[in-house]
JSON list of C-alpha atoms in Angstrom, two decimals:
[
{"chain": "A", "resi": 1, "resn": "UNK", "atom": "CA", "xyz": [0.00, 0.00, 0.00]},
{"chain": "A", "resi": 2, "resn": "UNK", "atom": "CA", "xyz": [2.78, 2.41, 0.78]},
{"chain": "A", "resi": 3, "resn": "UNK", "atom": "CA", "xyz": [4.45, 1.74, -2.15]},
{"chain": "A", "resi": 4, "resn": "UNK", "atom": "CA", "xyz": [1.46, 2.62, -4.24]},
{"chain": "A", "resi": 5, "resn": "UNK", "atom": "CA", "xyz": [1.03, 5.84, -2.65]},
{"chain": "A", "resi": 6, "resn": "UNK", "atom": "CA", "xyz": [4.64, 6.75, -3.39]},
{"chain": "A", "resi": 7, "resn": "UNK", "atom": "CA", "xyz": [4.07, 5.84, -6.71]},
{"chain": "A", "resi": 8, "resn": "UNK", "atom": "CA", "xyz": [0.89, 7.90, -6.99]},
{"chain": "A", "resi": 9, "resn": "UNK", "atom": "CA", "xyz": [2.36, 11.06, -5.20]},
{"chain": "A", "resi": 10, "resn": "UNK", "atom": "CA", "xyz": [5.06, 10.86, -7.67]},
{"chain": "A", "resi": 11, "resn": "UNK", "atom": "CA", "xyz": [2.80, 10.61, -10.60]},
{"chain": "A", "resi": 12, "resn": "UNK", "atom": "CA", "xyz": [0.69, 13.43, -9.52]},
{"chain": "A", "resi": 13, "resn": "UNK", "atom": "CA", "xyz": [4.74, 15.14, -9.47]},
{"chain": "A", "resi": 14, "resn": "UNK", "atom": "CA", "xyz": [5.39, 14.12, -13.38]},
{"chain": "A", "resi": 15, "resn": "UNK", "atom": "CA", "xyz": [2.07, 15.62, -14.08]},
{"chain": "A", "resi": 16, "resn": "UNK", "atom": "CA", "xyz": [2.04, 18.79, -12.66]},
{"chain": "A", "resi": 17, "resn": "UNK", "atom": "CA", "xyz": [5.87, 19.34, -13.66]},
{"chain": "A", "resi": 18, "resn": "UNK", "atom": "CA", "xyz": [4.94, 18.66, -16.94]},
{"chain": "A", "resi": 19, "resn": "UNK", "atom": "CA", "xyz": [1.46, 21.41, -17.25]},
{"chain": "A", "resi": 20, "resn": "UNK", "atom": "CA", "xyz": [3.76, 23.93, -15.60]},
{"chain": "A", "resi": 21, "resn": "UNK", "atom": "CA", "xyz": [6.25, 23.46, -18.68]},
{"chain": "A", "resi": 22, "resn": "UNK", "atom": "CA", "xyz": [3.54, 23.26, -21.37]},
{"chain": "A", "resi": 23, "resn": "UNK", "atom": "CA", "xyz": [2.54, 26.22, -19.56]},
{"chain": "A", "resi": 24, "resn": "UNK", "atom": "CA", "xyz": [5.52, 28.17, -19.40]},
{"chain": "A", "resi": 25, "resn": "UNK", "atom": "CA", "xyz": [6.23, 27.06, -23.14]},
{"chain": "A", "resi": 26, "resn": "UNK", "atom": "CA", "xyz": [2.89, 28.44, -24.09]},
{"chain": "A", "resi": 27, "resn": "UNK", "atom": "CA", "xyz": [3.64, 31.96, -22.64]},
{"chain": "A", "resi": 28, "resn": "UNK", "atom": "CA", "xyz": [7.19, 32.09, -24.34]},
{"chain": "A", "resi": 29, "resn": "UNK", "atom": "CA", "xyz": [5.70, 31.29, -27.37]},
{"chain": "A", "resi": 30, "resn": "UNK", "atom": "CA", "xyz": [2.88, 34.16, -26.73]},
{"chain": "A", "resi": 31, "resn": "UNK", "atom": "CA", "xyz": [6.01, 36.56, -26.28]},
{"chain": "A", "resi": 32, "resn": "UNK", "atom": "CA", "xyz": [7.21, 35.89, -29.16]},
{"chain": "A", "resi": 33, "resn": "UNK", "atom": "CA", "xyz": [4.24, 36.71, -31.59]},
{"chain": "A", "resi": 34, "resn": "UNK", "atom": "CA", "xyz": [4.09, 40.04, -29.83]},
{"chain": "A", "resi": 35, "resn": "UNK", "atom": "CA", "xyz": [7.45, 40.58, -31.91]},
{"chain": "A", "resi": 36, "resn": "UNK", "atom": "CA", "xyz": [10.31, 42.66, -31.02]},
{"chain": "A", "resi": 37, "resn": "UNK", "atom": "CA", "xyz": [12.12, 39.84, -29.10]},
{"chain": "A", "resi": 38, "resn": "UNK", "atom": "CA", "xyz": [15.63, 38.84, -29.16]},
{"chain": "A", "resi": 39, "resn": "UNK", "atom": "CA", "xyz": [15.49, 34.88, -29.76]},
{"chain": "A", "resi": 40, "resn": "UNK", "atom": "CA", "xyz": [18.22, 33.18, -29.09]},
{"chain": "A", "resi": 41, "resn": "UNK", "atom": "CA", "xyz": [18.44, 29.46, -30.18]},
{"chain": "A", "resi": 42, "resn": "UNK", "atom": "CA", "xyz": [21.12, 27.12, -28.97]},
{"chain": "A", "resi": 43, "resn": "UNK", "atom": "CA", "xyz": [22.27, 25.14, -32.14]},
{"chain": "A", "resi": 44, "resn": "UNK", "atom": "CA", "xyz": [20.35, 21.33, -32.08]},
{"chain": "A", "resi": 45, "resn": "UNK", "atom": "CA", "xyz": [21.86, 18.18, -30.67]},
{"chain": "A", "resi": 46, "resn": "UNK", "atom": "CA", "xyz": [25.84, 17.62, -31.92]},
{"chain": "A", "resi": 47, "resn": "UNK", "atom": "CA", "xyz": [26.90, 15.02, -29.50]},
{"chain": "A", "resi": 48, "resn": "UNK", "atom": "CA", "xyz": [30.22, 15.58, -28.32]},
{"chain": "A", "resi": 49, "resn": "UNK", "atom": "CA", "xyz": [31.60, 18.87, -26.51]},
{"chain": "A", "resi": 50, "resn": "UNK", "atom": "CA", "xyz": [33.81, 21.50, -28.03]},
{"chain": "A", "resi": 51, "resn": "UNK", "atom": "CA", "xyz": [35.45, 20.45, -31.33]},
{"chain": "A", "resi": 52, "resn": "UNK", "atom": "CA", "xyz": [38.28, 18.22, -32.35]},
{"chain": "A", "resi": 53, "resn": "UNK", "atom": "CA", "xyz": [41.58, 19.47, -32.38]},
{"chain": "A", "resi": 54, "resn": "UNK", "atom": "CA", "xyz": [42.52, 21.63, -35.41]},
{"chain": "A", "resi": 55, "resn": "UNK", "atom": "CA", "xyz": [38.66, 21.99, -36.72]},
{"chain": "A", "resi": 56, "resn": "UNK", "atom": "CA", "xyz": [38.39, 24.05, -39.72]},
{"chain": "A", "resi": 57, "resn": "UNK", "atom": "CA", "xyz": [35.72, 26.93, -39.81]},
{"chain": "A", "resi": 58, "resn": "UNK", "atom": "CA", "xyz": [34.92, 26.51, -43.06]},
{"chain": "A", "resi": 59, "resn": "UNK", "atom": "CA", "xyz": [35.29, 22.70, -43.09]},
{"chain": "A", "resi": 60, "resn": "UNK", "atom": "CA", "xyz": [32.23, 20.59, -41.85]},
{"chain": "A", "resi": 61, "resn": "UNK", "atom": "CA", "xyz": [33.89, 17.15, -41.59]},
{"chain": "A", "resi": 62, "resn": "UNK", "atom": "CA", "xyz": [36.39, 18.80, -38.74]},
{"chain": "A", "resi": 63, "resn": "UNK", "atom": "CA", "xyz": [34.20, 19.92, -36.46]},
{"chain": "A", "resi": 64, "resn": "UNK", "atom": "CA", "xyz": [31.28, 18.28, -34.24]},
{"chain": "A", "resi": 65, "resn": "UNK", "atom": "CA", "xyz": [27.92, 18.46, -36.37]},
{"chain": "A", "resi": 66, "resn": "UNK", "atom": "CA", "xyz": [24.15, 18.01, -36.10]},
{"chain": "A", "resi": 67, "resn": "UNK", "atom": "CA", "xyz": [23.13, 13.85, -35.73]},
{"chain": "A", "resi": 68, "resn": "UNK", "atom": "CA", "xyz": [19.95, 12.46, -37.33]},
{"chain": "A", "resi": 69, "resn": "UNK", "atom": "CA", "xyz": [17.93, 13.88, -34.38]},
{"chain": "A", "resi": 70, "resn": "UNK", "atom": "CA", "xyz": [19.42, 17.23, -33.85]},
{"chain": "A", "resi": 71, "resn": "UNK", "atom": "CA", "xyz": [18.43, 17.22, -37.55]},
{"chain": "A", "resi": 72, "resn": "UNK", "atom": "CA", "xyz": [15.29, 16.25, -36.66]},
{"chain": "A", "resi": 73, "resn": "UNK", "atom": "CA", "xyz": [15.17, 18.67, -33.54]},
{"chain": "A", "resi": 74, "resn": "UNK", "atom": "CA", "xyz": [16.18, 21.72, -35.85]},
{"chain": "A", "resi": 75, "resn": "UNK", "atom": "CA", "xyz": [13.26, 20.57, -38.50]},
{"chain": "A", "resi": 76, "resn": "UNK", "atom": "CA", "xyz": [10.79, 20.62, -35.40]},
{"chain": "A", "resi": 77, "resn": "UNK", "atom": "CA", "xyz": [12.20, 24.50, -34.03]},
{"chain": "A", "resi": 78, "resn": "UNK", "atom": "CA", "xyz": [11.25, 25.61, -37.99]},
{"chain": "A", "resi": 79, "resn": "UNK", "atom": "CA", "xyz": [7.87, 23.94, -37.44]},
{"chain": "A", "resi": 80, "resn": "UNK", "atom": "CA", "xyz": [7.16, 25.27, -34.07]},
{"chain": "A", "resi": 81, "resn": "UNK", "atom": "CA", "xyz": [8.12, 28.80, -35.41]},
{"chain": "A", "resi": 82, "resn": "UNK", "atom": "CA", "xyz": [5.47, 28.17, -38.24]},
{"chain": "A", "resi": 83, "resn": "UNK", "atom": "CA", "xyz": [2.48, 26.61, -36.21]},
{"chain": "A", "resi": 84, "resn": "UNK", "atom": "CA", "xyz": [2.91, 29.51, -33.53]},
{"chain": "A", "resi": 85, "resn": "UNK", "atom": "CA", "xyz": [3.16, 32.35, -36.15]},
{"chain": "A", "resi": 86, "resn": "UNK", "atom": "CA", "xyz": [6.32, 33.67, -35.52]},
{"chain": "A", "resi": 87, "resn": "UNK", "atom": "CA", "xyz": [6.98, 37.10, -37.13]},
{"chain": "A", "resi": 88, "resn": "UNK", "atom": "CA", "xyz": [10.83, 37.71, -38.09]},
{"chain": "A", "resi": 89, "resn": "UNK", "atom": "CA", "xyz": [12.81, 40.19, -39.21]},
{"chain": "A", "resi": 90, "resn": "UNK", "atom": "CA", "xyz": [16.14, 38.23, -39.47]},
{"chain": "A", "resi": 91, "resn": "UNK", "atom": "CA", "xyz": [17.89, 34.90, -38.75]},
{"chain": "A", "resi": 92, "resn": "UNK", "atom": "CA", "xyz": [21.29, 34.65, -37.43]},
{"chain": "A", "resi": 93, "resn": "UNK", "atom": "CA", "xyz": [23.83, 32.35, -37.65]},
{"chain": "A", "resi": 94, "resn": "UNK", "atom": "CA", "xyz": [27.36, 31.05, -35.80]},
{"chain": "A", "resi": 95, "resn": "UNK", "atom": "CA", "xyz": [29.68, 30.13, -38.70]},
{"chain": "A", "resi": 96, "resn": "UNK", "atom": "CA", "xyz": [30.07, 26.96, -36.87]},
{"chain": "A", "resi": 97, "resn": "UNK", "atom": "CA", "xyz": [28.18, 24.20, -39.15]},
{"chain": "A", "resi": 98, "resn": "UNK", "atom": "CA", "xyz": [26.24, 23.03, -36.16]},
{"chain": "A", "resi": 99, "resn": "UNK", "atom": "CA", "xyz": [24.61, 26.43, -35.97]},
{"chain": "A", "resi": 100, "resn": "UNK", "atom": "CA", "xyz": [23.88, 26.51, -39.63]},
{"chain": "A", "resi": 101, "resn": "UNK", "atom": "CA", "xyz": [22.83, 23.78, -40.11]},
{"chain": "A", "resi": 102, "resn": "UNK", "atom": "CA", "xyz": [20.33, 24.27, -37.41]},
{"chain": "A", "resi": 103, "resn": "UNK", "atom": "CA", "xyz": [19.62, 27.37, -38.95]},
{"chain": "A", "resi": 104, "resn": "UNK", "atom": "CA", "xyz": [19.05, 25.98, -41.98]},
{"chain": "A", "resi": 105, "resn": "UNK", "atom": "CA", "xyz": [16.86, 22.62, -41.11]},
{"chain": "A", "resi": 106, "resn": "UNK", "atom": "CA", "xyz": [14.43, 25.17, -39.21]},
{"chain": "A", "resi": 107, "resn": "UNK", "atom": "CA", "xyz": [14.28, 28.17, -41.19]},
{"chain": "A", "resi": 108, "resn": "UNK", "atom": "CA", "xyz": [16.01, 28.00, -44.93]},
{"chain": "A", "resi": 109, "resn": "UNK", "atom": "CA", "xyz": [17.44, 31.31, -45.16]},
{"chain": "A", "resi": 110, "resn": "UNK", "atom": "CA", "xyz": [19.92, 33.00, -42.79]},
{"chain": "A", "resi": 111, "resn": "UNK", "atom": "CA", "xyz": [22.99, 34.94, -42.49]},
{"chain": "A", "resi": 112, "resn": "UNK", "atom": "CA", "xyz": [26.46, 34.00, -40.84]},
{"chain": "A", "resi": 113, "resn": "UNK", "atom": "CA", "xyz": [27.26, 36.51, -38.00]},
{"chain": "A", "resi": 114, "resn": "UNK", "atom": "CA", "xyz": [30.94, 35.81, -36.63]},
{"chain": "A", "resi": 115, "resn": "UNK", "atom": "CA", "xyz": [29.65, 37.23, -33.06]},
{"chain": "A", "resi": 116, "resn": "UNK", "atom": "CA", "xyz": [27.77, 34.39, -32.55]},
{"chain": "A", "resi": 117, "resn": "UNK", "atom": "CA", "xyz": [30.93, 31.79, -33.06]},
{"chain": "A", "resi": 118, "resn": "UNK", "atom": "CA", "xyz": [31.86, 29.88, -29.84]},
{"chain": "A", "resi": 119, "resn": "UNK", "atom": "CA", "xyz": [34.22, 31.23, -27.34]},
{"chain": "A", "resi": 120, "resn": "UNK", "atom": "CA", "xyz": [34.61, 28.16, -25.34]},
{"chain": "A", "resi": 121, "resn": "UNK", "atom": "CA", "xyz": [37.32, 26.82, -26.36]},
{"chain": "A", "resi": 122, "resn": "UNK", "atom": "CA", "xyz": [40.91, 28.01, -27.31]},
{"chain": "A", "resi": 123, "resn": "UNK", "atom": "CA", "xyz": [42.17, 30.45, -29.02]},
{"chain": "A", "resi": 124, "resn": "UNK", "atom": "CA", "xyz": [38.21, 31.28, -29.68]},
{"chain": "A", "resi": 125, "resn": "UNK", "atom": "CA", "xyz": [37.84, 31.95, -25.93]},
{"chain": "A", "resi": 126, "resn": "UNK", "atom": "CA", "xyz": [40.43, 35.02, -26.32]},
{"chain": "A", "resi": 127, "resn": "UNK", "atom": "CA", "xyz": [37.90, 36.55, -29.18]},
{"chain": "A", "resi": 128, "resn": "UNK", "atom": "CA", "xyz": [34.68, 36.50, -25.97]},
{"chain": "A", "resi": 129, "resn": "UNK", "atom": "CA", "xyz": [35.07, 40.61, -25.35]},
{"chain": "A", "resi": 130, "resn": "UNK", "atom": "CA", "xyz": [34.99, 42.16, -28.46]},
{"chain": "A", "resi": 131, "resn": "UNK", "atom": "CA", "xyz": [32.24, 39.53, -29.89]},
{"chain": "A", "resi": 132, "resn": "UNK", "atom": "CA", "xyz": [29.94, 40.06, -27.12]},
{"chain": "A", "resi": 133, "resn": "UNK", "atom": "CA", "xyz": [30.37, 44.32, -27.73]},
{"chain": "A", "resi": 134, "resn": "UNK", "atom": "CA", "xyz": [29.66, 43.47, -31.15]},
{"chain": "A", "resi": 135, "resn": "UNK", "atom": "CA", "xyz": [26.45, 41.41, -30.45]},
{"chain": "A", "resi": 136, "resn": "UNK", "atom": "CA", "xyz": [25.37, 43.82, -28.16]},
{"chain": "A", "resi": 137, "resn": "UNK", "atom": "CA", "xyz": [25.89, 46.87, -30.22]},
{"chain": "A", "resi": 138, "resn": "UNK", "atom": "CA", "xyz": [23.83, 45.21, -32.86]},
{"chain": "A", "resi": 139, "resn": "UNK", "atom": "CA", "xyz": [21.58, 44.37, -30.84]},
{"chain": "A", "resi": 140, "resn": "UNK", "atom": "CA", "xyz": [21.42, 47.76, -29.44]},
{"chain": "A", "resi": 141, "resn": "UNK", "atom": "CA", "xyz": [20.88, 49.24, -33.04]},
{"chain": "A", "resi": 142, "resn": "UNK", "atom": "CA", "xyz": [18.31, 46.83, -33.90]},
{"chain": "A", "resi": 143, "resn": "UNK", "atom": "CA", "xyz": [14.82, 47.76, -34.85]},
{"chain": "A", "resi": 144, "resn": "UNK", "atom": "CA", "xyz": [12.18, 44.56, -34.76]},
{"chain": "A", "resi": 145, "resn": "UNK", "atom": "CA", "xyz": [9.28, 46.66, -35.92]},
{"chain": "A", "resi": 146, "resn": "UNK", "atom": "CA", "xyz": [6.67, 43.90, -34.79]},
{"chain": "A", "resi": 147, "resn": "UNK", "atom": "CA", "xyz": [9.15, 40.87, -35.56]},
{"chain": "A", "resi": 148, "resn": "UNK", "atom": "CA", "xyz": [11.84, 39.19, -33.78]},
{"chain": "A", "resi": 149, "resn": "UNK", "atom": "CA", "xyz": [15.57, 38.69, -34.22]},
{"chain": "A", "resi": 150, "resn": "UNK", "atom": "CA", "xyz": [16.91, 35.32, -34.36]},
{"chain": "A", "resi": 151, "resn": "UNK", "atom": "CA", "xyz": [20.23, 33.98, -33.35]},
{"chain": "A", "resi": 152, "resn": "UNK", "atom": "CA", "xyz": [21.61, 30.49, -33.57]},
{"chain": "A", "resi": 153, "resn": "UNK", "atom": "CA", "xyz": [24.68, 30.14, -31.63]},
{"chain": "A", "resi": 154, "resn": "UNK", "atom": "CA", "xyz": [26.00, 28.34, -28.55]},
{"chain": "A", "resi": 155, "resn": "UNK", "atom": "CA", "xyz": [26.18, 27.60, -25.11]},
{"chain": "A", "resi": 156, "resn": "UNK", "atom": "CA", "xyz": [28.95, 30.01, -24.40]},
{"chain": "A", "resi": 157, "resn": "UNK", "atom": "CA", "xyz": [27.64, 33.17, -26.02]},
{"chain": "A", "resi": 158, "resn": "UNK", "atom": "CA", "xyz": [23.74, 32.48, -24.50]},
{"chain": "A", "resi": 159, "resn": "UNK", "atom": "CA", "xyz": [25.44, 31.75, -21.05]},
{"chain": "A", "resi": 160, "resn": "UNK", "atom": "CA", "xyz": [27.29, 34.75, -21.39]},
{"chain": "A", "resi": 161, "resn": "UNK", "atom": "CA", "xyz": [24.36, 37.32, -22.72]},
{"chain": "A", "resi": 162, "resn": "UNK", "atom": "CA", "xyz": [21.80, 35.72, -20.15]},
{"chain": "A", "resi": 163, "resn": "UNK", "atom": "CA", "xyz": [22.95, 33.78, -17.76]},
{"chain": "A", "resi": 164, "resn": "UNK", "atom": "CA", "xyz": [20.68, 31.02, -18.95]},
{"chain": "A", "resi": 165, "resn": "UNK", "atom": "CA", "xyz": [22.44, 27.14, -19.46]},
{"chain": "A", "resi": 166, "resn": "UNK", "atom": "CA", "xyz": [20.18, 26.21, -22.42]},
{"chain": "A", "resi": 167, "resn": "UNK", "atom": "CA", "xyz": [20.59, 22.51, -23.33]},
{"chain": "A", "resi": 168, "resn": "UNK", "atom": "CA", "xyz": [20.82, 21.56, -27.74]},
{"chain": "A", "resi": 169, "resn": "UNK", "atom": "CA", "xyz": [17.95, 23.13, -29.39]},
{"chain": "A", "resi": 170, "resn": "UNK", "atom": "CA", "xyz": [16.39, 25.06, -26.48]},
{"chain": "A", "resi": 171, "resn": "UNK", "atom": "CA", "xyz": [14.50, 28.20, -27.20]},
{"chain": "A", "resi": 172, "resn": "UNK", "atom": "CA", "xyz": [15.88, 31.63, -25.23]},
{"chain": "A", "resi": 173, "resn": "UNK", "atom": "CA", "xyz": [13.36, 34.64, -25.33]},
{"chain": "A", "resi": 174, "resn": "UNK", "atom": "CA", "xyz": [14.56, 37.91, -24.42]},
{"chain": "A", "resi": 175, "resn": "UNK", "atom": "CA", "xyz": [13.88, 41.71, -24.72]},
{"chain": "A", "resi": 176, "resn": "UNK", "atom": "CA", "xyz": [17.15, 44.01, -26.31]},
{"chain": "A", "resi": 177, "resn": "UNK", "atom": "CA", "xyz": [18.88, 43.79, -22.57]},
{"chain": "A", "resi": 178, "resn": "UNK", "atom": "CA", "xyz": [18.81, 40.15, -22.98]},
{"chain": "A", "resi": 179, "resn": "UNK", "atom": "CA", "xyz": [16.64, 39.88, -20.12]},
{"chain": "A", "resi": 180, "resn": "UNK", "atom": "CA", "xyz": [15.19, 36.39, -20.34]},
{"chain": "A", "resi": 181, "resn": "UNK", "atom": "CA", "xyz": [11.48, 36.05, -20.83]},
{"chain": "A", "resi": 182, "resn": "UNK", "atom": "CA", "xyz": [11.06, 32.71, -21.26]},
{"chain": "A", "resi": 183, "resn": "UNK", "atom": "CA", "xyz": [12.36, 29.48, -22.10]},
{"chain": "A", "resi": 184, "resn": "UNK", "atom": "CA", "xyz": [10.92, 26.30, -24.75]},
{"chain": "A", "resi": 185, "resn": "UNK", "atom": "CA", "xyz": [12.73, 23.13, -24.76]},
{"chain": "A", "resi": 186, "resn": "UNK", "atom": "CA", "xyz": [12.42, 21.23, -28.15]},
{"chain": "A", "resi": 187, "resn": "UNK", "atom": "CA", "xyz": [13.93, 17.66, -27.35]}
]
């Protein structure tokens, strides 16, 4: 008997952790269709951490990439942006090919913007200052008029912009002071 009453108290838990997510998830997503947001996107599921030794930039087979379900993650972000009638003004990109590639499976078009690249490793971790005064001048200058900026990047730059730890393929939402506003996990 005791055991089922542990096992129903920690049901009741799952369930009422999981409303309060769907919840929260539905009022990021309502922030987001007011427009005007900073959206920040941590690039979909790479397994792995940091990149091999001597990765290339502008070589896709060096560095750690998107698996068939970060693939799959990034398709669902483009969908979720579509079924919740996001407005946007422009899409971002790291030059890493994880970020593009996320970009790219969830929204087609986008631009490469070298302050997004990662910082978290060497000699990248040197270039942290002046990319984050270039993000946030841009930022700064910025004008959504109704839609929202996107910006696929990584752990690193989010962490260092919001303070948030987002985990592959989570959804940041924040106003131009990078405030967070809300979170949507997409795994």
């Amino acid at each position: 008997m005791k055991n089922k009453i542990i096992s129903l108290i920690l049901n009741l838990f799952l369930i009422f952790i999981f409303t309060l997510q769907l919840n929260a998830s539905e009022q990021a997503w309502n922030l987001a269709q007011e427009g005007n947001k900073i959206i920040i996107i941590r690039h979909s599921l790479a397994p792995g951490g940091g990149d091999p030794p001597g990765f290339k930039i502008d070589d896709c087979k060096t560095q750690r990439n998107l698996n068939k379900k970060g693939i799959n993650q990034s398709k669902k972000i483009g969908k979720l942006f579509k079924k919740n009638k996001i407005p946007i003004d422009q899409i971002l990109s790291s030059q890493w090919c994880r970020c593009k590639d996320t970009a790219k499976y969830a929204f087609g078009n986008f631009k490469e913007f070298k302050p997004l690249n990662s910082t978290f490793q060497s000699p990248f971790n040197k270039n942290e200052p002046k990319q984050l005064k270039e993000l946030y001048n841009f930022v700064k200058k910025w004008e959504g008029k109704g839609r929202n900026l996107v910006l696929v990047t990584h752990y690193s730059i989010i962490t260092a912009v919001t303070n948030a730890v987002p985990s592959s393929g989570e959804i940041v939402i924040t106003d131009k002071n990078f405030e967070v506003l809300g979170t949507i996990q997409t795994d």
